[in-house]
Amino acid sequence: GDSVTQMEGPVTLSEEAFLTINCTYTATGYPSLFWYVQYPGEGLQLLLKATKADDKGSNKGFEATYRKETTSFHLEKGSVQVSDSAVYFCALSDGMTTDSWGKLQFGAGTQVVVTP
Amino acid sequence: NAGVTQTPKFQVLKTGQSMTLQCAQDMNHEYMSWYRQDPGMGLRLIHYSVGAGITDQGEVPNGYNVSRSTTEDFPLRLLSAAPSQTSVYFCATSKGGTGNYEQYFGPGTRLTVT
């Protein structure tokens, strides 16, 4: 079945440092890929997405590129702020059937802590 | 628009009690899902619905029941609570249709079973 693997946390960084969170996936077909962010005590918010190979999703200074050859969707940000402290989830939807449109497969999540 | 709302925000149950977690959406989305979030395990799908009157099981359905009588509401019932059901529960919706796979999440219900 489909699966998502992302690097374990916590990842601790200083403000203005470069952030990378690795995400790799296993899926049949051509899945859509997502990054969600969860701030403390809140639900998940969609951060960015990519729906086909070589697509680059971007939002709020974060970027991720859909690499089919390496089955990866790594999240990057060039200069993090304290407000970026959160848990980040990589997820996929295979989209192969109408039934799959109501489900996402998530990675375990990576906690990011940014210190001043 | 309120988006996806969940009630209650917090709940404590004793083992064997039953309860219903409420989820409502005003986004007119056909697809609704329930997930549980446990440390180190990401989110796991409990049940989902592809439209009013249609539900199906996800990865971890045991001990939970759902029904969907309207597009807007998708309640999750715990039949006889167990400590293993201590978790944070999220309801999510998606529009469906080709390319519309992203889900929108409610704020969650934190459940403790003692």
Coordinates of C-alpha atoms in Angstrom, one line a residue:
Chain A
G1 CA 0.0 0.0 0.0
D2 CA 0.9 3.7 -0.1
S3 CA 3.3 5.0 2.5
V4 CA 5.1 8.2 3.5
T5 CA 8.3 8.4 5.4
Q6 CA 9.7 11.6 6.8
M7 CA 12.7 12.5 8.9
E8 CA 12.3 12.2 12.6
G9 CA 12.4 15.3 14.8
P10 CA 12.7 17.4 16.7
V11 CA 14.7 19.6 14.4
T12 CA 16.1 22.5 16.3
L13 CA 17.4 25.5 14.4
S14 CA 18.4 29.1 15.1
E15 CA 16.4 31.9 13.5
E16 CA 17.4 32.7 9.9
A17 CA 18.9 29.2 9.4
F18 CA 18.0 27.0 6.4
L19 CA 15.4 24.3 7.0
T20 CA 15.1 21.0 5.1
I21 CA 12.7 18.2 6.0
N22 CA 13.0 15.1 4.0
C23 CA 10.0 13.2 2.8
T24 CA 9.9 10.1 0.6
Y25 CA 6.9 8.1 -0.6
T26 CA 5.8 4.8 -2.0
A27 CA 2.7 4.8 -4.2
T28 CA 1.3 3.3 -7.3
G29 CA 0.5 5.6 -10.1
Y30 CA 1.0 9.3 -9.9
P31 CA 0.0 10.6 -6.4
S32 CA -0.5 14.2 -5.4
L33 CA 1.8 15.3 -2.6
F34 CA 1.2 17.7 0.2
W35 CA 2.8 19.4 3.1
Y36 CA 0.7 20.3 6.1
V37 CA 1.7 22.4 9.2
Q38 CA 0.2 22.1 12.7
Y39 CA 0.8 24.9 15.2
P40 CA 0.5 24.0 18.9
G41 CA -3.1 23.2 19.9
E42 CA -4.5 23.7 16.4
G43 CA -5.6 21.6 13.4
L44 CA -3.6 20.9 10.3
Q45 CA -3.3 23.6 7.6
L46 CA -2.4 23.0 4.1
L47 CA 1.0 24.6 3.4
L48 CA 1.7 23.6 -0.2
K49 CA 1.0 20.9 -2.7
A50 CA 2.2 19.4 -6.0
T51 CA 0.1 17.3 -8.3
K52 CA 2.6 16.0 -10.9
A53 CA 6.3 15.3 -11.4
D54 CA 8.6 18.3 -11.4
D55 CA 5.9 20.6 -10.0
K56 CA 7.1 23.0 -7.3
G57 CA 4.7 23.9 -4.6
S58 CA 5.4 27.1 -2.6
N59 CA 3.9 29.2 0.1
K60 CA 5.1 31.5 2.9
G61 CA 8.7 31.1 1.8
F62 CA 8.5 27.3 1.9
E63 CA 9.1 25.2 -1.2
A64 CA 9.0 21.6 -2.2
T65 CA 9.5 19.9 -5.6
Y66 CA 7.9 16.7 -6.7
R67 CA 10.7 14.4 -7.7
K68 CA 9.3 11.2 -9.2
E69 CA 12.8 9.7 -10.0
T70 CA 13.7 9.8 -6.3
T71 CA 10.1 9.5 -5.0
S72 CA 10.7 12.5 -2.8
F73 CA 9.0 15.8 -1.8
H74 CA 11.5 17.5 0.5
L75 CA 10.4 20.7 2.3
E76 CA 12.8 23.7 2.3
K77 CA 12.8 27.2 3.7
G78 CA 15.8 29.5 3.3
S79 CA 15.5 31.6 6.5
V80 CA 13.3 30.3 9.3
Q81 CA 11.6 32.5 12.0
V82 CA 10.5 31.6 15.5
S83 CA 6.9 31.6 14.2
D84 CA 7.8 28.6 12.0
S85 CA 8.0 26.4 15.0
A86 CA 5.4 23.7 14.4
V87 CA 4.9 20.1 13.4
Y88 CA 5.1 19.5 9.6
F89 CA 3.4 16.6 7.9
C90 CA 4.1 15.2 4.5
A91 CA 1.1 13.4 2.9
L92 CA -0.1 11.9 -0.3
S93 CA -3.3 11.1 -2.2
D94 CA -3.1 8.5 -4.9
G95 CA -6.2 9.9 -6.6
M96 CA -6.6 6.8 -8.6
T97 CA -10.3 6.2 -7.7
T98 CA -13.1 8.4 -6.6
D99 CA -13.0 6.5 -3.3
S100 CA -9.5 7.7 -2.7
W101 CA -10.5 11.4 -2.9
G102 CA -11.5 11.3 0.8
K103 CA -8.3 10.0 2.2
L104 CA -4.7 11.1 2.7
Q105 CA -1.8 9.0 3.8
F106 CA 0.4 10.8 6.3
G107 CA 4.0 10.6 7.4
A108 CA 4.7 10.6 11.2
G109 CA 5.3 14.3 11.3
T110 CA 8.5 16.3 12.1
Q111 CA 8.6 18.8 14.9
V112 CA 10.6 21.9 14.1
V113 CA 11.8 24.2 16.9
V114 CA 13.3 27.6 16.0
T115 CA 15.1 29.5 18.7
P116 CA 15.8 33.3 18.7
Chain B
N1 CA -17.7 30.8 6.7
A2 CA -16.8 28.7 9.7
G3 CA -15.1 26.0 7.5
V4 CA -14.9 22.7 9.5
T5 CA -16.0 22.8 13.2
Q6 CA -15.7 20.2 15.8
T7 CA -17.2 19.8 19.3
P8 CA -16.3 19.3 22.0
K9 CA -12.7 20.6 22.1
F10 CA -11.8 18.5 25.1
Q11 CA -13.4 15.4 26.7
V12 CA -12.7 13.0 29.5
L13 CA -14.4 9.7 29.5
K14 CA -14.3 6.7 31.8
T15 CA -13.7 3.2 30.3
G16 CA -16.9 1.8 28.9
Q17 CA -18.7 5.1 28.4
S18 CA -20.0 6.1 25.0
M19 CA -20.0 9.5 23.3
T20 CA -20.3 11.2 20.0
L21 CA -17.8 13.6 18.5
Q22 CA -19.4 16.2 16.3
C23 CA -18.1 17.5 13.0
A24 CA -19.9 20.0 10.8
Q25 CA -18.8 21.8 7.6
D26 CA -20.2 24.7 5.6
M27 CA -17.9 24.2 2.6
N28 CA -20.3 22.0 0.6
H29 CA -17.7 19.4 0.3
E30 CA -18.8 15.9 -0.6
Y31 CA -15.9 14.0 1.1
M32 CA -15.5 13.9 4.9
S33 CA -13.1 11.9 7.0
W34 CA -12.1 11.2 10.6
Y35 CA -8.5 10.8 11.7
R36 CA -6.8 10.1 15.0
Q37 CA -3.4 11.6 15.8
D38 CA -1.1 9.8 18.2
P39 CA 2.5 10.7 19.0
G40 CA 5.0 9.4 16.4
M41 CA 2.3 7.9 14.2
G42 CA 1.0 10.8 12.2
L43 CA -2.7 10.8 11.4
R44 CA -4.5 7.5 10.8
L45 CA -7.8 7.3 9.0
I46 CA -10.7 5.9 11.0
H47 CA -13.7 6.3 8.7
Y48 CA -14.6 8.3 5.7
S49 CA -17.6 9.3 3.6
V50 CA -17.8 10.0 -0.1
G51 CA -21.2 11.6 0.2
A52 CA -24.4 11.6 2.2
G53 CA -25.5 8.1 3.0
I54 CA -22.2 6.5 2.1
T55 CA -19.4 5.6 4.6
D56 CA -16.5 3.2 4.6
Q57 CA -13.8 2.1 6.9
G58 CA -10.3 3.4 7.1
E59 CA -7.1 2.0 8.6
V60 CA -8.2 1.9 12.2
P61 CA -12.1 1.6 12.4
N62 CA -12.5 -0.8 15.3
G63 CA -14.5 0.7 18.2
Y64 CA -15.9 3.6 16.2
N65 CA -19.1 4.1 14.3
V66 CA -20.1 6.8 11.8
S67 CA -23.1 7.8 9.7
R68 CA -23.7 10.6 7.3
S69 CA -27.3 11.7 6.9
T70 CA -26.5 15.2 5.5
T71 CA -23.7 16.7 3.5
E72 CA -22.8 19.0 6.4
D73 CA -22.5 16.6 9.3
F74 CA -20.3 13.6 10.0
P75 CA -20.5 12.5 13.7
L76 CA -18.1 9.9 15.1
R77 CA -19.4 7.6 17.8
L78 CA -17.3 5.8 20.4
L79 CA -19.3 2.7 21.3
S80 CA -17.5 1.7 24.5
A81 CA -14.5 3.9 25.3
A82 CA -11.1 2.2 26.0
P83 CA -7.9 3.8 27.2
S84 CA -6.4 3.0 23.8
Q85 CA -8.8 5.5 22.3
T86 CA -7.1 8.4 24.1
S87 CA -6.0 10.5 21.2
V88 CA -6.6 13.8 19.3
Y89 CA -9.4 13.4 16.7
F90 CA -9.6 15.4 13.5
C91 CA -12.4 15.8 11.1
A92 CA -11.5 16.7 7.5
T93 CA -13.3 17.5 4.3
S94 CA -12.3 17.6 0.6
K95 CA -14.1 18.8 -2.5
G96 CA -13.3 15.7 -4.5
G97 CA -13.0 15.7 -8.3
T98 CA -9.8 15.3 -10.3
G99 CA -7.0 17.3 -8.8
N100 CA -9.0 18.4 -5.7
Y101 CA -7.5 16.0 -3.3
E102 CA -6.4 18.3 -0.5
Q103 CA -8.2 18.1 2.8
Y104 CA -9.3 20.8 5.1
F105 CA -9.2 20.1 8.8
G106 CA -11.1 21.1 11.9
P107 CA -9.4 22.2 15.1
G108 CA -9.6 18.7 16.7
T109 CA -11.1 17.1 19.8
R110 CA -8.7 16.0 22.5
L111 CA -10.1 12.8 24.2
T112 CA -8.8 11.2 27.3
V113 CA -10.2 7.8 28.4
T114 CA -9.4 6.8 32.0

